[in-house]
Short mmCIF file of C-alpha atoms and ligand atoms in Angstrom, two decimals:
data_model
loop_
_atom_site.label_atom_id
_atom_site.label_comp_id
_atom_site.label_asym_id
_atom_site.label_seq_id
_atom_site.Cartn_x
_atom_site.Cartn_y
_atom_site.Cartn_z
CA UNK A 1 33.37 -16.02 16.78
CA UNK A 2 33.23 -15.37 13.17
CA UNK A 3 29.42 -15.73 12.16
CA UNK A 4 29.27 -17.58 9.36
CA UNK A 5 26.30 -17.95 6.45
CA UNK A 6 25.19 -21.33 6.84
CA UNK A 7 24.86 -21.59 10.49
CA UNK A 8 22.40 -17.77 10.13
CA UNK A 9 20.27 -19.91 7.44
CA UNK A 10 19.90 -23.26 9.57
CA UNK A 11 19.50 -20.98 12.66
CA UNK A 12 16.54 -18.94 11.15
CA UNK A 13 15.31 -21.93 9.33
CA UNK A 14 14.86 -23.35 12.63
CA UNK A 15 13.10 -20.90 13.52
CA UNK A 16 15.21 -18.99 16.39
CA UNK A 17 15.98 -15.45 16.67
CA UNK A 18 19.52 -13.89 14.94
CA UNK A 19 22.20 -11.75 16.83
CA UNK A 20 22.96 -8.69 15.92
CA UNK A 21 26.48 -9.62 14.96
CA UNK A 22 25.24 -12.07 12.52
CA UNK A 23 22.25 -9.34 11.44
CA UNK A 24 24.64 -7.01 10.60
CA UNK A 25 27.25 -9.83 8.70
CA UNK A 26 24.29 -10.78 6.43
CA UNK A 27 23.14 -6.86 5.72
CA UNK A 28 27.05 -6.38 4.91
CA UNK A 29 28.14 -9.32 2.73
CA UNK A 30 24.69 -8.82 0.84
CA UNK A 31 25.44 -5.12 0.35
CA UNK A 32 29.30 -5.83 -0.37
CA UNK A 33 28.47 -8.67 -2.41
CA UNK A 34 30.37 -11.32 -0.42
CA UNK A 35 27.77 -13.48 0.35
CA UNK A 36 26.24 -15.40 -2.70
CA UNK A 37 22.88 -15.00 -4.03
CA UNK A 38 21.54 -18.32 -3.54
CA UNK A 39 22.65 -17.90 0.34
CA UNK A 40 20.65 -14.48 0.58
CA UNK A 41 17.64 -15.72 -1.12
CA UNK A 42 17.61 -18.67 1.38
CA UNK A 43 18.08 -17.04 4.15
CA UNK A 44 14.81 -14.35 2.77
CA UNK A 45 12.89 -17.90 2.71
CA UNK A 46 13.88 -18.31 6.06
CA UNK A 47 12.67 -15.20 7.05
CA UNK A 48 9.41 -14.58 5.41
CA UNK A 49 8.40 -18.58 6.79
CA UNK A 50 9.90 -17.34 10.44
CA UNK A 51 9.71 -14.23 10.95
CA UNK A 52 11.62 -11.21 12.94
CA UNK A 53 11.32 -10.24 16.35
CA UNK A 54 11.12 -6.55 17.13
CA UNK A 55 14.74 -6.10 18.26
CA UNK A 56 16.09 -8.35 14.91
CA UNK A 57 13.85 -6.37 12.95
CA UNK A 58 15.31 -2.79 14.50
CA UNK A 59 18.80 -4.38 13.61
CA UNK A 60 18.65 -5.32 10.25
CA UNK A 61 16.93 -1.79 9.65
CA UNK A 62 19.71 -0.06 11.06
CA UNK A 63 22.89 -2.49 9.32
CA UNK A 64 21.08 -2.10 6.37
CA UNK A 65 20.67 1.78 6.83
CA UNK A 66 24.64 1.79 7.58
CA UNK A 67 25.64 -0.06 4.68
CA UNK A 68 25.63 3.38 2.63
CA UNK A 69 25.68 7.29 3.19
CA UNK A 70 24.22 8.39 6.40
CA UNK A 71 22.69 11.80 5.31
CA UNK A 72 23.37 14.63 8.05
CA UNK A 73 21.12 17.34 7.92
CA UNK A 74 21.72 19.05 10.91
CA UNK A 75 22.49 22.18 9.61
CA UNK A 76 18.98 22.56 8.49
CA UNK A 77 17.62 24.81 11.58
CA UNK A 78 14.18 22.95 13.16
CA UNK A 79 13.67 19.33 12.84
CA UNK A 80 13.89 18.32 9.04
CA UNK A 81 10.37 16.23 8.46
CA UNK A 82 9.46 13.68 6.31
CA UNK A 83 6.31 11.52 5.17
CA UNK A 84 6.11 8.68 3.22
CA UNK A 85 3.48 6.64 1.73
CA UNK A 86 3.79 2.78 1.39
CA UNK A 87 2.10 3.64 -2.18
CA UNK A 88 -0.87 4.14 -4.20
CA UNK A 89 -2.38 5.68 -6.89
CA UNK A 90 -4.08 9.07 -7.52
CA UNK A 91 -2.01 9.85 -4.17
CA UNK A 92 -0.79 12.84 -4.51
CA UNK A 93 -0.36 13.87 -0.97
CA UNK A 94 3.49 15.08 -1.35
CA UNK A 95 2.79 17.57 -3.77
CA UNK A 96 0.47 19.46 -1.57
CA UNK A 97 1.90 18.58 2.10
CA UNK A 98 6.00 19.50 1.54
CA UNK A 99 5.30 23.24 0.44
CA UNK A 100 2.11 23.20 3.18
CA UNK A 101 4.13 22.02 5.99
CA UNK A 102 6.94 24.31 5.03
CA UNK A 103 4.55 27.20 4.78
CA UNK A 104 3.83 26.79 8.73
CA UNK A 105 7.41 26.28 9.16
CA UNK A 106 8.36 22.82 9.62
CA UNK A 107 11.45 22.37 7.00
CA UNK A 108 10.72 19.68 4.53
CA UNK A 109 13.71 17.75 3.09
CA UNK A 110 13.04 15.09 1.10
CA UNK A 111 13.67 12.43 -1.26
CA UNK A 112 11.39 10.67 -2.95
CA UNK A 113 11.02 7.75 -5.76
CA UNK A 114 10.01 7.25 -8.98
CA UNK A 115 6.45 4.97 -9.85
CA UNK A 116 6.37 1.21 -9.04
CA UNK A 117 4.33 -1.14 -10.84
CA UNK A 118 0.70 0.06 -10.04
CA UNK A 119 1.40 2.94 -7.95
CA UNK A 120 3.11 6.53 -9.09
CA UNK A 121 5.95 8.54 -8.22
CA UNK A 122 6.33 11.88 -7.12
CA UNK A 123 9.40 12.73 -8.81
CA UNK A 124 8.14 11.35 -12.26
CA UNK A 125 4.90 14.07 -11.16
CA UNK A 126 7.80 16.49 -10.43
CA UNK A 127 9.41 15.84 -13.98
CA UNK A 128 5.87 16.77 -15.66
CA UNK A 129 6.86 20.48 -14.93
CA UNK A 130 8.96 22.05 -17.60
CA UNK A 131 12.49 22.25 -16.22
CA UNK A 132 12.00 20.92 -12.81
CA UNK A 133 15.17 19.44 -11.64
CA UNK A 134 15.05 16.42 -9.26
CA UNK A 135 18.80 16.03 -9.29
CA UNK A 136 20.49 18.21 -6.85
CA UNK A 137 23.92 17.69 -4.93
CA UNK A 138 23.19 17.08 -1.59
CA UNK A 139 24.76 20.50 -0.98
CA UNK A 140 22.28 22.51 -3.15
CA UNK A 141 19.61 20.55 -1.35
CA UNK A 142 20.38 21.49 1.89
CA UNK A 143 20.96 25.03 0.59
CA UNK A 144 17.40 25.29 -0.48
CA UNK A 145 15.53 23.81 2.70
CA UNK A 146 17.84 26.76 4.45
CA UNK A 147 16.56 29.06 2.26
CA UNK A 148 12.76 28.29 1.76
CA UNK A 149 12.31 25.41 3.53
CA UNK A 150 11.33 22.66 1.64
CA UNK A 151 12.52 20.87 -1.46
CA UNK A 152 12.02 17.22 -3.29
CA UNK A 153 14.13 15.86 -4.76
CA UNK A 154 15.33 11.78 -6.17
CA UNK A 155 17.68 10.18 -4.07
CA UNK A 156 21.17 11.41 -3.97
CA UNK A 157 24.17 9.45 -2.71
CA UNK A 158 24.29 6.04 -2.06
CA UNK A 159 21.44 4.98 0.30
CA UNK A 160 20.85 1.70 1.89
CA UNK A 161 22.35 -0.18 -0.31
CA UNK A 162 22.06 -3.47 1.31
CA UNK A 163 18.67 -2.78 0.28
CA UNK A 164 19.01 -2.33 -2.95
CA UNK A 165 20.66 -6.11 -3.15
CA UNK A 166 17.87 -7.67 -0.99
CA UNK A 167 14.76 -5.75 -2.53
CA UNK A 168 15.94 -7.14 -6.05
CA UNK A 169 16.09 -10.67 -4.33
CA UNK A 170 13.28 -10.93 -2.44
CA UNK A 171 11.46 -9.51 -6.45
CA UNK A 172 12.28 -12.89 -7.92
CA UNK A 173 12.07 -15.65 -4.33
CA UNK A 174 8.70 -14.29 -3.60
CA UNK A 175 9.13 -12.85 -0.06
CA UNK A 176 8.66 -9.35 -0.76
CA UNK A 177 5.46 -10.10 1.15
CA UNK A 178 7.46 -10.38 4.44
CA UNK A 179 6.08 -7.87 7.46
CA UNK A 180 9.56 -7.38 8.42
CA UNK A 181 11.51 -7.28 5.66
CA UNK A 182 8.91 -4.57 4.47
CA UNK A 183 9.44 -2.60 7.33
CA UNK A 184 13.37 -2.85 7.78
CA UNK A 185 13.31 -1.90 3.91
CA UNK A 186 11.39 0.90 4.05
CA UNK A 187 13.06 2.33 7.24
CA UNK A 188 16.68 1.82 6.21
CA UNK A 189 15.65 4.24 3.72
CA UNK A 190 14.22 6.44 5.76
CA UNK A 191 16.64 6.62 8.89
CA UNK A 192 19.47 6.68 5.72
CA UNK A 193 18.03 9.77 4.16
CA UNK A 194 18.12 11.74 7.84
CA UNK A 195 14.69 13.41 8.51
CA UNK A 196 14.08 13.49 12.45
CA UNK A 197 10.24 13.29 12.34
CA UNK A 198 9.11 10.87 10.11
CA UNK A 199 4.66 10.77 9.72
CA UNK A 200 4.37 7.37 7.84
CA UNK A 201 1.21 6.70 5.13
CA UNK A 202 0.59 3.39 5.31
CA UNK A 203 -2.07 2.00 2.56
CA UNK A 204 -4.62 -0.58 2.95
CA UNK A 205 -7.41 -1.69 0.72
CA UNK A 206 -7.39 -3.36 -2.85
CA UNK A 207 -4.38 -0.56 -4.45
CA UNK A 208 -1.87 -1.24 -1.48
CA UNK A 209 0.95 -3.30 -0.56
CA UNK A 210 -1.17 -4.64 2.65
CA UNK A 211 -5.09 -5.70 1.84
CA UNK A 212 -6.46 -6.47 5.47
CA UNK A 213 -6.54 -3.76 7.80
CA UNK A 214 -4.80 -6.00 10.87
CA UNK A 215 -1.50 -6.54 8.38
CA UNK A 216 -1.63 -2.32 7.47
CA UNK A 217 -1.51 -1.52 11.81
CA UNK A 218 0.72 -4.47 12.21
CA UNK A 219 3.22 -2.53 9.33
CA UNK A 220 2.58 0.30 10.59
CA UNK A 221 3.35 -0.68 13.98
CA UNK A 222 6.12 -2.50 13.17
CA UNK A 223 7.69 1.00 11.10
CA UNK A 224 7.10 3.45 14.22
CA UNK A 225 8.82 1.20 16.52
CA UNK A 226 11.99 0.69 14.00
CA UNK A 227 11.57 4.24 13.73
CA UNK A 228 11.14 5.08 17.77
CA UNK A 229 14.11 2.74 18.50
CA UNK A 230 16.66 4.75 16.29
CA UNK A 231 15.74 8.23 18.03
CA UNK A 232 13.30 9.57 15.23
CA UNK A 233 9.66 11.10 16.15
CA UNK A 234 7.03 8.59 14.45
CA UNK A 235 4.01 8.41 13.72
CA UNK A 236 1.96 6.57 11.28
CA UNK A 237 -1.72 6.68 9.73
CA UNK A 238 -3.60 3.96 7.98
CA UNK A 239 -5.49 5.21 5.17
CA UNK A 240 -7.89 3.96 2.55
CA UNK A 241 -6.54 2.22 -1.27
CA UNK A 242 -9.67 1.10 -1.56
CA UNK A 243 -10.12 3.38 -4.94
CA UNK A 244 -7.44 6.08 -5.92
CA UNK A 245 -7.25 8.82 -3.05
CA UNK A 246 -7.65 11.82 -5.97
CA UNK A 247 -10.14 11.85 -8.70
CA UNK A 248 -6.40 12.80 -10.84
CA UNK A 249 -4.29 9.81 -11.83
CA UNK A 250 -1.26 10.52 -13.85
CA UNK A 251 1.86 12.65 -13.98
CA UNK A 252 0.75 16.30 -15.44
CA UNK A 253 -3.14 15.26 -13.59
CA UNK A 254 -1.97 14.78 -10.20
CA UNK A 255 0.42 18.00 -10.54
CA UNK A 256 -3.01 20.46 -11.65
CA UNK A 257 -5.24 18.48 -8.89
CA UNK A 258 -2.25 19.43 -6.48
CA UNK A 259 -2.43 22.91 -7.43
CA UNK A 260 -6.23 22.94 -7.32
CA UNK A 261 -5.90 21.67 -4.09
CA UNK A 262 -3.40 24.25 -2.87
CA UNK A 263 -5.58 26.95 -4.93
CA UNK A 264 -8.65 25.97 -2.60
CA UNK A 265 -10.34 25.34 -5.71
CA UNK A 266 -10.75 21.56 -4.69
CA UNK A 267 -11.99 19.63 -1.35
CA UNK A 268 -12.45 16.00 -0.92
CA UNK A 269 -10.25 12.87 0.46
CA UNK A 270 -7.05 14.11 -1.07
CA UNK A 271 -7.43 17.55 0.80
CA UNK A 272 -8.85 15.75 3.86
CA UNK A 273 -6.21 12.84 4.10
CA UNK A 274 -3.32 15.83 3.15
CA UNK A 275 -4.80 17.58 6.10
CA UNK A 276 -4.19 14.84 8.41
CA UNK A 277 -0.65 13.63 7.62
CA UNK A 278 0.21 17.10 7.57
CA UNK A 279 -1.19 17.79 11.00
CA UNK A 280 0.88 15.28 12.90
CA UNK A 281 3.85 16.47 10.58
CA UNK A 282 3.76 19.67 12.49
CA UNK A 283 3.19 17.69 15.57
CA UNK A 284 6.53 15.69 14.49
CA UNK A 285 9.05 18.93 13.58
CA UNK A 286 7.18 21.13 17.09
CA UNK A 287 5.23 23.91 15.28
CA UNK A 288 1.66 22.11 16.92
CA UNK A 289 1.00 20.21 20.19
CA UNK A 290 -2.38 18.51 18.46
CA UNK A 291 -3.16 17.76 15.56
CA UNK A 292 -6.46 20.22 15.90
CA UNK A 293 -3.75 22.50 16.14
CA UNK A 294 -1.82 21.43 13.07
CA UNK A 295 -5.36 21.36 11.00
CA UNK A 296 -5.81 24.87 11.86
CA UNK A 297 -2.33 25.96 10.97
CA UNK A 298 -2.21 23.98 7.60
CA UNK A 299 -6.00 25.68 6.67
CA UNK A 300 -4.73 29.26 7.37
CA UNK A 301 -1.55 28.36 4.87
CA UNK A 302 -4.43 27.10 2.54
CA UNK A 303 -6.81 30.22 2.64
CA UNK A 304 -4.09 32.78 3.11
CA UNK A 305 -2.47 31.33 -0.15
CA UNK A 306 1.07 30.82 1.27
CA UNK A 307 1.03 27.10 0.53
CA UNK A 308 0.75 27.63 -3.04
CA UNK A 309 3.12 30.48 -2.79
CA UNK A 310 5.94 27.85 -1.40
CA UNK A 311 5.13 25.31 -4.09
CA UNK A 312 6.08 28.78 -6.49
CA UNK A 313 9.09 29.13 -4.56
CA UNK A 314 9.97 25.42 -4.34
CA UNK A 315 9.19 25.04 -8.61
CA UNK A 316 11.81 28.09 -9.58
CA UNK A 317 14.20 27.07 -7.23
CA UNK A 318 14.62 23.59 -8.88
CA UNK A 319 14.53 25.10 -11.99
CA UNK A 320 10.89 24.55 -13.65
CA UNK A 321 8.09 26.59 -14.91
CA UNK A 322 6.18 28.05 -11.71
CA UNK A 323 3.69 30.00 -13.78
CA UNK A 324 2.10 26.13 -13.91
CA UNK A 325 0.81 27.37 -10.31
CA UNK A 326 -1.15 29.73 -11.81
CA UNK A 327 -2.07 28.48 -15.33
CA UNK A 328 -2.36 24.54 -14.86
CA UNK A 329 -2.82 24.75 -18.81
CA UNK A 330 0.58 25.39 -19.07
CA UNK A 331 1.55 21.51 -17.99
CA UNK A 332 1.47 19.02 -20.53
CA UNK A 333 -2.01 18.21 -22.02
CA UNK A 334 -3.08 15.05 -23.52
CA UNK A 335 -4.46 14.98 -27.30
CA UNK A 336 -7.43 12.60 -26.92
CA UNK A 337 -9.73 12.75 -24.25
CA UNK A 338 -12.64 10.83 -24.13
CA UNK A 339 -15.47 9.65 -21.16
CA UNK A 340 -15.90 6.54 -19.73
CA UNK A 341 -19.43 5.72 -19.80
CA UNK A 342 -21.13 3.51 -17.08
CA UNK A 343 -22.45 0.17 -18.34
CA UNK A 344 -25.38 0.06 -15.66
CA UNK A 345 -27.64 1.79 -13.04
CA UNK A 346 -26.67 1.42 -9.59
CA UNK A 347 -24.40 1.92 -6.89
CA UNK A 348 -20.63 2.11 -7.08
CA UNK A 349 -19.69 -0.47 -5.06
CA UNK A 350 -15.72 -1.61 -5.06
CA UNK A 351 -12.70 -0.16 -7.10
CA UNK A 352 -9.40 -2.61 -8.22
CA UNK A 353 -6.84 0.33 -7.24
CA UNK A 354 -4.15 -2.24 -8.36
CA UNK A 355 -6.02 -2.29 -12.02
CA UNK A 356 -6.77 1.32 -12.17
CA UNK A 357 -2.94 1.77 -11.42
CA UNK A 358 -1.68 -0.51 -14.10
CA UNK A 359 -3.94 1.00 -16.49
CA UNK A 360 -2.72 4.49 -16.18
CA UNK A 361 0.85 2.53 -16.66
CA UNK A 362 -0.14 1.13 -19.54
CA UNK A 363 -1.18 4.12 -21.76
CA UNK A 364 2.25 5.78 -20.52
CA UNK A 365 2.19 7.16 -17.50
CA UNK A 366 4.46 5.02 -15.79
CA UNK A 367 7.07 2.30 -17.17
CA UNK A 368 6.98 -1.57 -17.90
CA UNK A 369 10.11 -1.25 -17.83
CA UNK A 370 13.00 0.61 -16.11
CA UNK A 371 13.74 2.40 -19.43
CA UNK A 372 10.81 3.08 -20.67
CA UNK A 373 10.02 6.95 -21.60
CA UNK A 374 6.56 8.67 -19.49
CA UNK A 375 4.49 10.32 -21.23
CA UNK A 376 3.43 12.93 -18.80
CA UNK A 377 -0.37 14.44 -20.31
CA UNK A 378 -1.41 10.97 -19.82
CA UNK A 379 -4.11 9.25 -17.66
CA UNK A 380 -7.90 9.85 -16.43
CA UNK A 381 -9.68 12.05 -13.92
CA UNK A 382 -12.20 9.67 -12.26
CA UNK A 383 -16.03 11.50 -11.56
CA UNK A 384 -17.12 9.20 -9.22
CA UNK A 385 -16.50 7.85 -5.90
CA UNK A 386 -17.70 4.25 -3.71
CA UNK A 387 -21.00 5.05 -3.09
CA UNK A 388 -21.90 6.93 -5.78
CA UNK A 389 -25.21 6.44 -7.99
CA UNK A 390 -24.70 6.14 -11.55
CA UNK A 391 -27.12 6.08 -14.73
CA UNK A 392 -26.20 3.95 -17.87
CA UNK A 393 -24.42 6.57 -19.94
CA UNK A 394 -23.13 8.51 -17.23
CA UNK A 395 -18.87 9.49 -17.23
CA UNK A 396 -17.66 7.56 -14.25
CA UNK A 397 -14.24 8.48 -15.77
CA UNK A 398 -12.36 10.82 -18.74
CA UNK A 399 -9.52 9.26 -20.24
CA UNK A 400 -6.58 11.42 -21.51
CA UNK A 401 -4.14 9.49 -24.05
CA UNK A 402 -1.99 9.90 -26.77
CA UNK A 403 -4.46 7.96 -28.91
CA UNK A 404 -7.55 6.43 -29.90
CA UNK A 405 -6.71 2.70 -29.64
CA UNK A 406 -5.22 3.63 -25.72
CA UNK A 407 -8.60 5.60 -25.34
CA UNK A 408 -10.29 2.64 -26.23
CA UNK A 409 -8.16 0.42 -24.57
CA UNK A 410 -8.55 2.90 -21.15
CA UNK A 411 -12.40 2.80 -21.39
CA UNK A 412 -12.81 -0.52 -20.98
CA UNK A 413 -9.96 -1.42 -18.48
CA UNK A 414 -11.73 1.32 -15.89
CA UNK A 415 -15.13 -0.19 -16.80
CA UNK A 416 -14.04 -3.66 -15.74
CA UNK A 417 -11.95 -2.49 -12.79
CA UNK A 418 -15.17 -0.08 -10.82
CA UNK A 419 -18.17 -3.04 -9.71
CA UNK A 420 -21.42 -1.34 -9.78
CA UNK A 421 -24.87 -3.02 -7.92
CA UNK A 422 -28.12 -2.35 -7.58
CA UNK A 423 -27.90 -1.89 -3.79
CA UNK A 424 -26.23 1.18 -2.07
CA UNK A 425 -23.28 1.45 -0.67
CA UNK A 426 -21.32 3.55 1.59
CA UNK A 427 -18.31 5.58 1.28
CA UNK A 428 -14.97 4.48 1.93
CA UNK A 429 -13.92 5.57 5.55
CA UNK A 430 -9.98 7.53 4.82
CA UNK A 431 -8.39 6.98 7.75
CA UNK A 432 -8.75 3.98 9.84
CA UNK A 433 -6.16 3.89 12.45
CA UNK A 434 -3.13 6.48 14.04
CA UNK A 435 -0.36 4.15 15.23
CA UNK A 436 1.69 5.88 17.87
CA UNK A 437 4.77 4.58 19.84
CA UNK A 438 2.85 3.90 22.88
CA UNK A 439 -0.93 3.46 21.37
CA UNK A 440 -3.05 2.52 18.10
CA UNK A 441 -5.69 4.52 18.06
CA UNK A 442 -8.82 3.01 15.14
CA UNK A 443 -10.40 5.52 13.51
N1 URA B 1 8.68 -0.49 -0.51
C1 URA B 1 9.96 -0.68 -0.14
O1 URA B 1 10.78 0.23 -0.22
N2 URA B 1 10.33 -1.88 0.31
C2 URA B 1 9.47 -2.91 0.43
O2 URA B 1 9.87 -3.97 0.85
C3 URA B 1 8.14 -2.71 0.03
C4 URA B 1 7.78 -1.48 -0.42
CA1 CA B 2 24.68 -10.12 -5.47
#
C-alpha cells in the first residue's frame, strides 16, 4: 500500500510507532518537496510530543542520509575518522585533534560547519587564516587525506538534504528540542559525509544544546546506536559547557590558542578534553587498543612537534598562510583590547556559556544573520576559570573589538554572564560519561 501523509500524522499523533516504508516516504517528500509544509511541521509536533523508538529513529537517520550524496571514501587507505561536537564555545578541539590524529596516522577527512547562534564554527576559525580554502572538490579532498592525511574542509555536495528541509522546520514549530530528531539530524550528516569511525562530543552544561546530564547520555546514546546500526565504529563522550572549554573565544583567538596548544606552550581543559576525544579516535581508525594507548601516542605527536608540523602541512595545502604556526601574530589582530574587571571578591561560581557565546557574536565574530560579514580579530581570552578566586579589580576577561562602544558593550555582557560568591567552589569536572555501544561508562 501506498503510505500516505495523513494516516503517518494521525498514526504518530496517536502515539504508535512508524514503518519504515512510511519513514522513508516522509524523509523523501520532505526532501523532494512533495509533501507540504504544514504536513511536515505536524507530523515534527507529533514527534517531539511522541517520540521515536530506536529502530524508527535508525530509519529516519538513514532515509534522511539517502536523500542526497552518499560520500565514498574508500580510496582513502585506513579507516577515514571523524569527531564532532554537538557545539559550544571556546571549543576548539578540531583545530588541534584532525592534524594530531593524523600525525599518529589515523586519516582525518572531514567536513565541518560554520557558527550557530551561540556556538562557533571551525571553518569560519579556518577562514581567519590568510588564504585558507575551505572549498575543495570532493576530488582534491580526497587527494589531500591520500597525501597527508588529514584535511577540513565545508561541506561539499549535496548532503542530507531531507535535513536541510526539516532542520529549517522544526527552527520555526519549536521541536528542535526533540531527542530523536536531534540525533537522526546529526547522524544523517554524519553517515552522509562517509567517515567509518565516528568519536562523538556531546555538550552538556549551561552553553549546550542538552542542560541535564541524563538528556546529554540519553543523546549520546541515542547517536552511537544510530551510528552502530549503520556499520560505523562509535563512540561518544559527554563533556562539560558549563563555561567555554578554552580561555580563547573567537575566530583568529581560537586559531593562536590551537597553535599554542599544538606548540606545547598551553595545558588545561582544551588540551585535556583534545586528549581524550583524540584517544578513542585512534581507538576508532585501529592505530590504539586503549585509550591509555591513544594518550600516549597523541603526547609523543605533541612533544615531538609533528602535530603542529601536520597543521603546517594541512594550512599550505588548502592554500593559507602556514607561517601563522609559527608567528600567531601573523593572524588577524583586533585594534582595541581592553580587561574585564571583576565587580567583587569571591569565588567564581557559574558561567552562562550561551551568553558568553552570543556576546562574542555580537561584536562580530559570528553572524545574526546568514549574510552577515565576521570579523575575524574579534572576541576575548577569558583569565579565569569556575572555581577561581577573584579580587575587585582583577581581569576575569580581555576583550578584543573593533571598537570602544563593543569594548564597552563586551565588558559588561561577560560581567553579567560569570556569578561570583563569597563561598568556594569547585572546578567543573570535563568529562562526565563515555557512551559505548554496549556500556555508559560516568566519569
Ligand atoms: N545540530 C544539528 O545538526 N541538528 C540538530 O537537530 C541539532 C543540532
Ligand atoms: Ca518545503
Amino acid at each position: 500500500m501506498i503510505p500516505d501523509i495523513i494516516s503517518i500524522i494521525e498514526k504518530k499523533k496517536l502515539g504508535h510507532a512508524l514503518t519504515q516504508e512510511e519513514i522513508a516516504f516522509f524523509a523523501d517528500g520532505a526532501a523532494h518537496g512533495t509533501i507540504r509544509d504544514y504536513q511536515i511541521a505536524a507530523l515534527l509536533m507529533a514527534i517531539r510530543l511522541n517520540g521515536m523508538n530506536r529502530e524508527e529513529t535508525v530509519n529516519l537517520t538513514l532515509a534522511m542520509a539517502r536523500s542526497g550524496d552518499m560520500v565514498d571514501l574508500s580510496a582513502i587507505p585506513g579507516v577515514p575518522t571523524d569527531k564532532h561536537s554537538t557545539g559550544g564555545v571556546g571549543d576548539t578541539t578540531t583545530l588541534i585533534l584532525a592534524p594530531l590524529v593524523a600525525a599518529c596516522g589515523v586519516p582525518v577527512a572531514k567536513m565541518s560547519g560554520r557558527g550557530l547562534g551561540h556556538t562557533g564554527g571551525t571553518l569560519d576559525k579556518l577562514e581567519s587564516i590568510r588564504g585558507f580554502r575551505i572549498g575543495l572538490s570532493m576530488a582534491e579532498f580526497i587527494a589531500q587525506v591520500q597525501r597527508i592525511g588529514v584535511s577540513v574542509i565545508g561541506q561539499t555536495g549535496n548532503l542530507a538534504p531531507a535535513d536541510k528541509e526539516l532542520y529549517a522546520l522544526r527552527d520555526v514549530t519549536s521541536t528542535v528540542d526533540s531527542l530523536p530528531l536531534i540525533a537522526s539530524s546529526i547522524m544523517s550528516k554524519k553517515l552522509a559525509s562517509g567517515a567509518q569511525g565516528i568519536v562523538l562530543d556531546v555538550k552538556t552544561g549551561s552553553g549546550a544544546i542538552m542542560h541535564t546530564l541524563r538528556e546529554s547520555i540519553d543523546l549520546a546514546q541515542a547517536m552511537v546506536h544510530i551510528g552502530a546500526d549503520a556499520g560505523r565504529r562509535m563512540v561518544a563522550l559527554v563533556t562539560d559547557m558549563g563555561e567555554p572549554l578554552g580561555s580563547h573565544v573567537g575566530n583568529a583567538l581560537e586559531v593562536k590558542e590551537a597553535i599554542d596548544v599544538l606548540s606545547g606552550r598551553v595545558q588545561g581543559p582544551l588540551l585535556t578534553v583534545s586528549l581524550a576525544l583524540g584517544s578513542y579516535m585512534l581507538m576508532a581508525g585501529g592505530a590504539a587498543q586503549t585509550p591509555q594507548q591513544g594518550e600516549a601516542l597523541l603526547r609523543s605527536a605533541l612533544e615531538n612537534g609533528s602535530g603542529l608540523a601536520k597543521l603546517r602541512d594541512m594550512i599550505a595545502a588548502q592554500g593559507g598562510d602556514a607561517r601563522v604556526c609559527d608567528d600567531v601574530s601573523l593572524l588577524p589582530q583586533a585594534k582595541v583590547r581592553r580587561d574585564v574587571p571583576a565587580l567583587a571578591p569571591g569565588y567564581l561560581h557559574r558561567m552562562d556559556t550561551t551568553a558568553l557565546g552570543n556576546t562574542a557574536q555580537r561584536i562580530g565574530a559570528g553572524r545574526r544573520e546568514k549574510t552577515d560579514i565576521i570579523d575575524y580579530s574579534v572576541g576575548f581570552v577569558l583569565n579565569k576559570r569556575i572555581g577561581d578566586a577573584v579580587q575587585p579589580g582583577d581581569a576575569l576577561a580581555t576583550v578584543y573589538c573593533k571598537n570602544e562602544e563593543d569594548a564597552a558593550f563586551a565588558i559588561h555582557e561577560i560581567q553579567s554572564a560569570i556569578a561570583i560568591r563569597p563561598e568556594q567552589a569547585l572546578p567543573l569536572k570535563l568529562i562526565h560519561a563515555i557512551v559505548e555501544v554496549d556500556r555508559i561508562t560516568e566519569c
